[in-house]
Coordinates of C-alpha atoms and ligand atoms in Angstrom, one line a residue:
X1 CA -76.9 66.5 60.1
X2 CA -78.3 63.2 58.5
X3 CA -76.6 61.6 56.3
X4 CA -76.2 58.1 54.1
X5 CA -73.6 55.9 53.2
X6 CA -74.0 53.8 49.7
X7 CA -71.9 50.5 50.2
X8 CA -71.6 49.0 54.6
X9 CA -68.1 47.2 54.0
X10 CA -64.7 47.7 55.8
X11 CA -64.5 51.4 54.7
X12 CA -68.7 52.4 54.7
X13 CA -69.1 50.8 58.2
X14 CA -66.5 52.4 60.4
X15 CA -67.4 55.8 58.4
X16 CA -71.0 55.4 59.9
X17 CA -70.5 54.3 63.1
X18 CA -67.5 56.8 64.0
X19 CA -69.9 59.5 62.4
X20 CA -72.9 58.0 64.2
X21 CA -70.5 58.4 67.3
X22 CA -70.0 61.8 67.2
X23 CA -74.1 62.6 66.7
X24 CA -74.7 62.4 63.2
X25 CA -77.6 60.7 62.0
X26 CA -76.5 58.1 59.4
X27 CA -78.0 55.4 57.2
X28 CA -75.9 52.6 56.1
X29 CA -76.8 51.3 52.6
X30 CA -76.0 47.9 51.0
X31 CA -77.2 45.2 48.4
X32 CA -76.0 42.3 50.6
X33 CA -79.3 41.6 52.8
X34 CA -77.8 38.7 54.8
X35 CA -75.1 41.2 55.9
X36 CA -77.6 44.0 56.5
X37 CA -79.7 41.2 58.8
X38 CA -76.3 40.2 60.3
X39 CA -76.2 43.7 61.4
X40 CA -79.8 44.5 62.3
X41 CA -79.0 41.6 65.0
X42 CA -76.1 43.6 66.4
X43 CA -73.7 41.4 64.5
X44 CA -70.5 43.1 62.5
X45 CA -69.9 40.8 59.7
X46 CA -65.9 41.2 60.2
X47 CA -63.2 41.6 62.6
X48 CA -62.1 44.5 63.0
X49 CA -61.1 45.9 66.6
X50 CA -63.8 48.2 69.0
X51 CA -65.8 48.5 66.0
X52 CA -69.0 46.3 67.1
X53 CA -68.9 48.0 70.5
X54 CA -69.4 51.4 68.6
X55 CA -72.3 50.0 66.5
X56 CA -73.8 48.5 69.2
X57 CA -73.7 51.8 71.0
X58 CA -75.3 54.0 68.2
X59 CA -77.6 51.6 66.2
X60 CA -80.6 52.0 66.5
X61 CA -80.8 55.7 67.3
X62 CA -78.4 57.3 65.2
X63 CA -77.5 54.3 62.9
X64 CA -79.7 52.5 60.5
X65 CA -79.2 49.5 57.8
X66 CA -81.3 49.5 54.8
X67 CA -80.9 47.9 51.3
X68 CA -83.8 50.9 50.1
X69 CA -81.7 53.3 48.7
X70 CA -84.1 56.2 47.9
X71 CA -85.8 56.6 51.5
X72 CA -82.2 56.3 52.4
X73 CA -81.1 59.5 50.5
X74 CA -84.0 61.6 51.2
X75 CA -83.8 64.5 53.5
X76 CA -79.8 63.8 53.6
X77 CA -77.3 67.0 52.7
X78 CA -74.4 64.6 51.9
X79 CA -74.5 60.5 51.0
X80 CA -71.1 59.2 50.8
X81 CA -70.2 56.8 48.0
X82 CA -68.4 53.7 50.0
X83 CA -68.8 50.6 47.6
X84 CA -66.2 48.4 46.3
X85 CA -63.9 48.9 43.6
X86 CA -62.3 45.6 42.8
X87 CA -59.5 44.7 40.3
X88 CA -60.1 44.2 36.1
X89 CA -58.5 41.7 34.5
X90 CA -56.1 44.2 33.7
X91 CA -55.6 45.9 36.8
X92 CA -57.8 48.5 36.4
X93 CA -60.3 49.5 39.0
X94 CA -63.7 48.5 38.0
X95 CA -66.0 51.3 38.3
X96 CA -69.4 49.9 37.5
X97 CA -70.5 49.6 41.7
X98 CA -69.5 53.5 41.6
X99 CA -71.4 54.7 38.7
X100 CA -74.3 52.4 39.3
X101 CA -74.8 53.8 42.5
X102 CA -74.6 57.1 41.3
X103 CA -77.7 56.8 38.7
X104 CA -79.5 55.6 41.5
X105 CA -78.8 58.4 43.9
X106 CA -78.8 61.1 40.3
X107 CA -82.4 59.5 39.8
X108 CA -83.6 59.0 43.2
X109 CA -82.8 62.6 44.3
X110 CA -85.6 65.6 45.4
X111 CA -83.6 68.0 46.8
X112 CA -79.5 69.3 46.5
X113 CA -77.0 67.2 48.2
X114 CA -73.0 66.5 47.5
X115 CA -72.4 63.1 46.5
X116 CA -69.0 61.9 48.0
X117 CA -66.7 59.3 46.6
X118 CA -64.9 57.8 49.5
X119 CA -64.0 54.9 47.5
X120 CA -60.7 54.4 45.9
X121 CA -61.2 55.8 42.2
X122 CA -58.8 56.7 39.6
X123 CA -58.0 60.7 38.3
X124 CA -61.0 61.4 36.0
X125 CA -63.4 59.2 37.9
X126 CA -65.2 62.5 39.7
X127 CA -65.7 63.3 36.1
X128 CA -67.4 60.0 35.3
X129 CA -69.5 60.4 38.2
X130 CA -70.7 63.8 37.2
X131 CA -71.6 62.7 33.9
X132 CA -73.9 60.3 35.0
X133 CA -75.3 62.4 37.4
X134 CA -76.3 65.1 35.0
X135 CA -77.8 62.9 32.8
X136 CA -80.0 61.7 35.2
X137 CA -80.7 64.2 38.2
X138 CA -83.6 66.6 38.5
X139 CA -81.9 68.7 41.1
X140 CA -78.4 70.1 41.7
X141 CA -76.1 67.5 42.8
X142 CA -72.3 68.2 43.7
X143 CA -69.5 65.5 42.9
X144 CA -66.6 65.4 45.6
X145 CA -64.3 63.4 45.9
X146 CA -63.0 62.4 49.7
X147 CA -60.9 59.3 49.5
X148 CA -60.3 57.5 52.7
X149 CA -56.8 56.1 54.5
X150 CA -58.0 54.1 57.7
X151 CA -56.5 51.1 57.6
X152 CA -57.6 47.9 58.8
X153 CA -57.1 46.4 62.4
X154 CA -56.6 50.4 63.3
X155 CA -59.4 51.7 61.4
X156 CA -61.7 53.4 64.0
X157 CA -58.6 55.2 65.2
X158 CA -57.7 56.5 62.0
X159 CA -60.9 57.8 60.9
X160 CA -61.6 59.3 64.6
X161 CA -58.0 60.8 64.2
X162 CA -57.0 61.1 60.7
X163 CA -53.9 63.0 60.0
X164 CA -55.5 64.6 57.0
X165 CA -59.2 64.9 55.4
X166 CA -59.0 65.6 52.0
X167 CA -61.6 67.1 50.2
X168 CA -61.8 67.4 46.4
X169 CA -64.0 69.8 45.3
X170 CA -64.7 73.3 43.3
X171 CA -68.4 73.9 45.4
X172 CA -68.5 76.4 48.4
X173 CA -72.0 74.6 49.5
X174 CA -70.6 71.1 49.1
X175 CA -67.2 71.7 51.0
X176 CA -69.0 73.7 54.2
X177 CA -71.2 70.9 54.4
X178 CA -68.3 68.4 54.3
X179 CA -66.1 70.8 56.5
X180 CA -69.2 70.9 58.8
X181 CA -70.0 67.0 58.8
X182 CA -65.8 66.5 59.9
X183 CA -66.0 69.1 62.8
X184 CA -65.5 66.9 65.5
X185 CA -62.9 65.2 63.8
X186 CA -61.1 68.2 63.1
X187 CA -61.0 69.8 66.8
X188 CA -57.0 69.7 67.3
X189 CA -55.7 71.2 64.6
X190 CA -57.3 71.9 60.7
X191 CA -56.7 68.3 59.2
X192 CA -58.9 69.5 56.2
X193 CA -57.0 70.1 52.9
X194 CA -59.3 71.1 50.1
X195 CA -58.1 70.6 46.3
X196 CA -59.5 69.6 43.1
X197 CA -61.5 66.4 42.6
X198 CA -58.2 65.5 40.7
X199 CA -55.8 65.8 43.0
X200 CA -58.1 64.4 45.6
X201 CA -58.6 61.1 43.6
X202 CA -54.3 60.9 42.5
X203 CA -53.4 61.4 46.6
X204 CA -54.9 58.2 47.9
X205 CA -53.0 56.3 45.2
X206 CA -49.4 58.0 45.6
X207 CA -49.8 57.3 49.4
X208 CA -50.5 53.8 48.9
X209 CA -48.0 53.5 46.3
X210 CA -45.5 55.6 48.3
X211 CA -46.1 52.8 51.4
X212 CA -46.1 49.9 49.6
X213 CA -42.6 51.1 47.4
X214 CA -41.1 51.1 51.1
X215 CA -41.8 48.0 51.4
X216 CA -40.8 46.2 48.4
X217 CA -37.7 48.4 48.7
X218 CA -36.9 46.6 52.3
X219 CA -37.3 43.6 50.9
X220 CA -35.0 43.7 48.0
X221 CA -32.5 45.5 50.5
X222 CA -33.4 42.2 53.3
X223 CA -32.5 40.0 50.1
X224 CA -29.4 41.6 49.6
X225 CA -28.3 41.2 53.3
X226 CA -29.3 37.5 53.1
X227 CA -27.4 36.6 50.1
X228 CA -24.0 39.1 51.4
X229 CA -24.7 38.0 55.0
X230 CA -25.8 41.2 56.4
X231 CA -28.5 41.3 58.9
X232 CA -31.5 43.2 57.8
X233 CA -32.7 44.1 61.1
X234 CA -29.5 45.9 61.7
X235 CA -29.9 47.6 58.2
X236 CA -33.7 48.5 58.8
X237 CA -32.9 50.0 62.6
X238 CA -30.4 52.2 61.0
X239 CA -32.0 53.7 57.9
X240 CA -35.1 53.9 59.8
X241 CA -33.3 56.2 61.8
X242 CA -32.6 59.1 59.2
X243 CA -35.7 61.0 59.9
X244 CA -36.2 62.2 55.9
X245 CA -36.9 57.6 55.6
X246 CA -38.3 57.5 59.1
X247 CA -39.3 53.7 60.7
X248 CA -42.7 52.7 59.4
X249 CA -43.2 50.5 56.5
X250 CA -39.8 49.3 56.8
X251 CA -40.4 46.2 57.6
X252 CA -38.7 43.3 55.9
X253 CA -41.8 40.5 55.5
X254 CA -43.1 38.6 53.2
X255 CA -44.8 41.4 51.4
X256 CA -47.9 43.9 51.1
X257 CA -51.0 42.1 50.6
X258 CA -54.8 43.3 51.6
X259 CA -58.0 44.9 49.7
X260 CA -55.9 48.2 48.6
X261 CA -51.7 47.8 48.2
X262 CA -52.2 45.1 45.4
X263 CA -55.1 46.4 43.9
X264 CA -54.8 50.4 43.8
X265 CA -50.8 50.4 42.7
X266 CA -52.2 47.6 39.7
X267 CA -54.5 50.4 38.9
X268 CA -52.1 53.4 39.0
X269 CA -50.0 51.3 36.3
X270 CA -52.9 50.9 34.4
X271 CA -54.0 54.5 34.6
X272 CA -50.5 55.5 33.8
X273 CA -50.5 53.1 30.9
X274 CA -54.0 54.7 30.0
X275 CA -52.5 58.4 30.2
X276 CA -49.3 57.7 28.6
X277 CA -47.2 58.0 31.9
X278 CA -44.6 55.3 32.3
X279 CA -45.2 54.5 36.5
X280 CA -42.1 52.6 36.4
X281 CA -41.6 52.8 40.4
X282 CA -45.3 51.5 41.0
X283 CA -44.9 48.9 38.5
X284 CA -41.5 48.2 40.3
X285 CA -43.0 47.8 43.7
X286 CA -46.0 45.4 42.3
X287 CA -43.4 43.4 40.8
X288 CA -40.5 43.0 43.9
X289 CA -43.6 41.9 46.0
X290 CA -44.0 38.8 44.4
X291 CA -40.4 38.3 45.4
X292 CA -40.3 37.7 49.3
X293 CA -42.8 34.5 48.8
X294 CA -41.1 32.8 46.2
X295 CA -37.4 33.7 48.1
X296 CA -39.1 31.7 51.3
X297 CA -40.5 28.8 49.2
X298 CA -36.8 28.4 47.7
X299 CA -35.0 28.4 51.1
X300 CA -37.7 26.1 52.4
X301 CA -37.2 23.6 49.6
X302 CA -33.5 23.5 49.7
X303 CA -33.8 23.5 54.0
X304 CA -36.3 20.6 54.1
X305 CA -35.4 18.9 50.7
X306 CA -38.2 19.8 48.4
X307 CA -41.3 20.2 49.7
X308 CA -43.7 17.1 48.2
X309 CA -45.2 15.4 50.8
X310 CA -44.0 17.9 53.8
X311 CA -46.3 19.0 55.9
X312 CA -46.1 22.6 56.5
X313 CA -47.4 24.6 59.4
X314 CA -48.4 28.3 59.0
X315 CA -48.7 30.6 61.7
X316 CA -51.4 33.6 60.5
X317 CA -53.1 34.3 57.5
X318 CA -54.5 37.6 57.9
X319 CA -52.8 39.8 55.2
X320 CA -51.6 41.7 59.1
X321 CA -52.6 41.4 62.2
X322 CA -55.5 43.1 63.7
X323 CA -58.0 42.1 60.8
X324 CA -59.5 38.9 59.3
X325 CA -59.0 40.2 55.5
X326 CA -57.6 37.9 53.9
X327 CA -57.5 39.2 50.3
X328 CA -54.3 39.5 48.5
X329 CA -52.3 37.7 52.0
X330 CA -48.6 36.8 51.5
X331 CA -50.2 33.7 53.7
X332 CA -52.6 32.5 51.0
X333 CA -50.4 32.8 48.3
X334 CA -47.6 30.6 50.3
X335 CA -50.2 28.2 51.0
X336 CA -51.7 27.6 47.5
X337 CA -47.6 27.4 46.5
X338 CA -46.7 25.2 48.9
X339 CA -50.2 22.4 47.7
X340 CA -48.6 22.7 44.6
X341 CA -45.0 22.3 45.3
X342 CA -46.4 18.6 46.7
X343 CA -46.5 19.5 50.7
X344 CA -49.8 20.2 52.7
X345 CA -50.5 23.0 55.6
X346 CA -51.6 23.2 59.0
X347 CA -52.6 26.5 59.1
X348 CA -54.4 29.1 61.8
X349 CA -54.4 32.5 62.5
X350 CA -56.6 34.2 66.0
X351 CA -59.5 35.7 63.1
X352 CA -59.6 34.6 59.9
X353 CA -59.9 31.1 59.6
X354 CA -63.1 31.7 58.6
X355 CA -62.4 34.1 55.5
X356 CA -59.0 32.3 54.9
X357 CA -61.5 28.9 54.3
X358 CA -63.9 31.0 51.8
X359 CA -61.3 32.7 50.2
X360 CA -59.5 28.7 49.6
X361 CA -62.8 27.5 48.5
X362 CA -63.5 30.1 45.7
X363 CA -60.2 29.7 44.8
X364 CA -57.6 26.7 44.5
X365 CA -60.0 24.3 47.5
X366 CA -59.0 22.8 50.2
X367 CA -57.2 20.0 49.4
X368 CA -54.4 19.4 51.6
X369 CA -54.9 22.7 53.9
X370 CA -56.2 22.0 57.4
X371 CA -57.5 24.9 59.2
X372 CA -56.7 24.6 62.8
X373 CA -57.7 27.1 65.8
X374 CA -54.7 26.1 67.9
X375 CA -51.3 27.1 66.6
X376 CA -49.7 24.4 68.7
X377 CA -51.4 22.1 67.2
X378 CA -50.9 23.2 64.4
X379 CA -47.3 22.7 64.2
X380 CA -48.3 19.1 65.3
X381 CA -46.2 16.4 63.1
X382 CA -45.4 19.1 60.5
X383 CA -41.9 19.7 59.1
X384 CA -41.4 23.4 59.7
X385 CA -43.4 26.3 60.6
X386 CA -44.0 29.7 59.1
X387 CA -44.8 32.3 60.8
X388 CA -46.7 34.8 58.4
X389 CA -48.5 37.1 60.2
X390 CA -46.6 39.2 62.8
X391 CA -50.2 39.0 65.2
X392 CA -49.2 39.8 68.8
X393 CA -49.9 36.3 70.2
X394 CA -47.4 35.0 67.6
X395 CA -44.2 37.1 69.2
X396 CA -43.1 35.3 72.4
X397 CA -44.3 32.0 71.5
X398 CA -43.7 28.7 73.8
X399 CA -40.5 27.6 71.4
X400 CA -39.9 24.1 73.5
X401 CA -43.4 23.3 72.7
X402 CA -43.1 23.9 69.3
X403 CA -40.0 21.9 69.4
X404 CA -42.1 18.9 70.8
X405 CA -44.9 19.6 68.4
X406 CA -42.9 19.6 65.3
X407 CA -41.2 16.2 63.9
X408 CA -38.8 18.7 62.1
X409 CA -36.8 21.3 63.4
X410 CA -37.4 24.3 61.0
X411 CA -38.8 27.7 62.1
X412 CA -39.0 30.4 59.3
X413 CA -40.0 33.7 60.4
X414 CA -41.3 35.1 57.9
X415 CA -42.3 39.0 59.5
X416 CA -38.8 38.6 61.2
X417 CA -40.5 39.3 64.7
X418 CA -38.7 36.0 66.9
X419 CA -35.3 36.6 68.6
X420 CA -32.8 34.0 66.4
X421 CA -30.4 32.9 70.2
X422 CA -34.3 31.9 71.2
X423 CA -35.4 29.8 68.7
X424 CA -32.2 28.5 68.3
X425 CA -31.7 27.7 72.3
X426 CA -35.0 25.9 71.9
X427 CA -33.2 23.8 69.7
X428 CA -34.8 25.1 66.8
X429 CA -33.1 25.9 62.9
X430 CA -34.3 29.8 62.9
X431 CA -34.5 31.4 59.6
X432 CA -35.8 34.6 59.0
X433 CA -36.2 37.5 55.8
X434 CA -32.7 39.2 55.7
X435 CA -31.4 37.4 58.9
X436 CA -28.5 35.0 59.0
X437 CA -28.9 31.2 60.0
X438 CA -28.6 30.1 63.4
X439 CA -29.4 26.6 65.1
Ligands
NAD1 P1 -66.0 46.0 50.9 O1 -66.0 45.0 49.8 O2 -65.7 45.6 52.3 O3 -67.5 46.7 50.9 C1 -68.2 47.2 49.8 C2 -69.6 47.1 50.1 O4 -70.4 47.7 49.1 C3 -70.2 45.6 50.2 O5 -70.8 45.4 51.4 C4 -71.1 45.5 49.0 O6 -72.2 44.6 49.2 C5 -71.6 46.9 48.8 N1 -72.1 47.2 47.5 C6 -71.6 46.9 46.3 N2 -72.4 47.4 45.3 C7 -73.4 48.1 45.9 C8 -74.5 48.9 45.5 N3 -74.7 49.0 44.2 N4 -75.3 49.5 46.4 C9 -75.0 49.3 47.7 N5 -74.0 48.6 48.2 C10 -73.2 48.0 47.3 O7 -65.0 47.2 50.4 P2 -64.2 48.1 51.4 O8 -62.9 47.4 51.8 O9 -65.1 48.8 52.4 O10 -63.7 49.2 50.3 C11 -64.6 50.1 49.7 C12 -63.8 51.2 48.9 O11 -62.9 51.9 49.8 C13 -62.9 50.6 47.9 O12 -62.8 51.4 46.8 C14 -61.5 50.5 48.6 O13 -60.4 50.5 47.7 C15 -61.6 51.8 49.4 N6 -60.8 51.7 50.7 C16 -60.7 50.6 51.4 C17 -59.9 50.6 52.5 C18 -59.7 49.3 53.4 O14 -58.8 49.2 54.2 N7 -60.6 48.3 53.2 C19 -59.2 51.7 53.0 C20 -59.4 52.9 52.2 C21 -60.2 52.9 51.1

């Protein structure tokens, strides 16, 4: 089958290249030449993990990178729809990349072919989509909607072995070709559950806002054991443990952050608001995540006495590990709070120094953040560090080193990954999310 992909990011990448993979013939679409030269040359424009190896392995033969959109299209049964859908002013998705690229596709068209949203769109946006399409096709062109759940830093995993494909749909033609085009990722068990466009396009944002509530709920729940003097990780261990809550996404941190949590439980509010449905849980879980950040900044200004003219180090600014996104990262926000509490970072994280710099640029600057590619020296002269991104190199860390490195004596762990006795034997003041005081 051939096939293209409107929009080469995170999400329209690792959807060609796993597809590629598995003998498809895909072309990868995108307006961003620089990023389709960076890929003609081999080069993935991000991190994310085995995912260069896999389009070094397919491109040129069964993968391709254009910016012409209509040679792209023709002769394909199915062009996904991959492109961003960034955040409104207020909150709302903003649909114009979508809808653009369906006019183009509508117009471009000769022959039938099912046009697939696989980006994150809200209810009613398959509608949208088939409006402009009918406006402007001259052929039959079926609307689906398949959202997408990899996540970053695991994504080729998750789309190789997804534990469910949805696809949205009320066309035979359409869904066989879809059903077809997923076959070899679908050899285990059937992992394909077909629905309405509707309910295709309100499941990606309950999952996201069911997974990101968990985690705002551990937070409040880590706050609680802090201020009582419980110890969240006993507290997490054992509610994980009731199978109906189960372990994942119970982690105590410093919050959700990323290109989806933030953006797409903002835009269920809004579509709720929209539709005259009070999402007072999703509005709950937006708001609790601002907590965590503002909870460490408070215990770091009472532990170091106010923060002006601290120096701060940060371990990790990846919004996780495993990726170089940096959009919407608990470590960014603590940085930009920190500059204006008076104090200035060393930062570094293993990948996204690079993004973390761009993203400071287009937003607050630089001033006062040094980005460092050494996390010991990082922590060199600074008053405390933070550790903000649980990545793996982070966990068992050289603590007497970070004693030495440090003029203070503060560690706050802020993914609650460190073992307190450690940092404390080290000679360390360990704080964590939840945790009680030691050293
Ligand atoms: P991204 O910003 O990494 O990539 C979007 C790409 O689309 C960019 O390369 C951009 O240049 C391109 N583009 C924009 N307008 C275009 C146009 N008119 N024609 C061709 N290309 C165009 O975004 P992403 O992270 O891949 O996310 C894409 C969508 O998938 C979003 O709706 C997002 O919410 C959703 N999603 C993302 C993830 C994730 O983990 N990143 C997971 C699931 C779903």
């Amino acid at each position: 089958m051939k096939i293209a992909i409107v929009g080469t990011g995170y999400v329209g990448l690792v959807a060609g290249a796993c597809f590629a993979d598995s003998g498809t013939h895909v072309t990868c679409v995108d307006v961003d030449e620089q990023k389709l030269e960076k890929l003609k040359r081999g080069d993935v424009p991000f991190f994310e993990p085995h995912l260069a190896e896999l389009v070094k392995k397919n491109w040129p033969a069964r993968l391709e990178f254009t910016s012409n959109l209509p040679a792209a299209i023709d002769g394909r049964e199915v062009v996904f729809i991959a492109v961003g859908t960034p955040p409104q002013e207020d909150g709302s998705a903003d649909l114009s990349h979508v809808l653009k690229v369906a006019e183009q596709v509508a117009k471009a068209a000769k022959h039938e072919l099912a046009l697939v949203t696989k980006s994150t769109v809200p209810v009613g946006t398959n509608q949208r989509v088939r409006e402009v399409v009918e406006k402007h096709a001259k052929v039959k062109i079926n609307v689906v909607s398949n959202p997408e759940f990899l996540k970053e830093g695991d994504a080729i995993n998750d789309f190789l072995k997804p534990d469910r494909i949805v696809i949205g749909t009320d066309d035979d033609r359409a869904y066989d070709a879809l059903a077809r085009l997923y076959a070899p990722f679908n050899r285990q068990r059937n992992r394909i559950l077909r629905m309405s466009p509707k309910s295709a396009e309100i499941v990606k944002y309950a999952a996201n806002a069911m997974l990101a509530t968990k985690i705002s709920f551990m937070n409040e729940i880590a706050r609680l054991c802090d201020v009582a003097g419980g110890d969240a990780e006993h507290v997490r261990v054992a509610v994980g443990s009731d199978e109906r809550i189960g372990m994942q996404f119970l982690y105590p941190g410093l919050g959700f952050g990323g290109s989806c949590f933030p953006k797409d439980l903002r835009a269920l509010v809004r579509t709720g608001e929209e539709l005259g449905v009070d999402m007072a849980v999703s509005r709950a879980a937006v708001a609790a995540n601002e907590g965590p950040v503002r909870y460490l900044l408070d215990h770091m200004e009472k532990d170091l006495g106010g923060l002006r003219d601290k120096v701060i180090a940060i371990w990790g600014l990846a919004f996780k590990p495993r990726t170089d996104d940096v959009r919407e990262a608990p470590a960014l926000r603590l940085t930009r709070e920190i500059v204006k509490r008076g104090g200035s970072v060393r930062a570094t994280d293993p990948e996204a120094l690079e993004t973390a710099k761009e993203r400071l640029l287009a937003t607050s600057g630089l001033d006062r953040v040094t980005l460092l590619a050494e996390p010991y020296e990082a922590c060199q002269g600074a008053d405390a560090l933070v550790l903000a991104t649980e990545w793996s190199e982070y966990r068992a860390p050289d603590l007497p080193r970070i004693k030495a490195s440090l003029r203070g004596r503060h560690l706050f762990d802020g993914r609650n990954v460190l073992v307190p006795q450690a940092v404390a034997d080290a000679g360390l003041v360990y704080r964590g999310m939840g945790r009680p005081q030691l050293g």
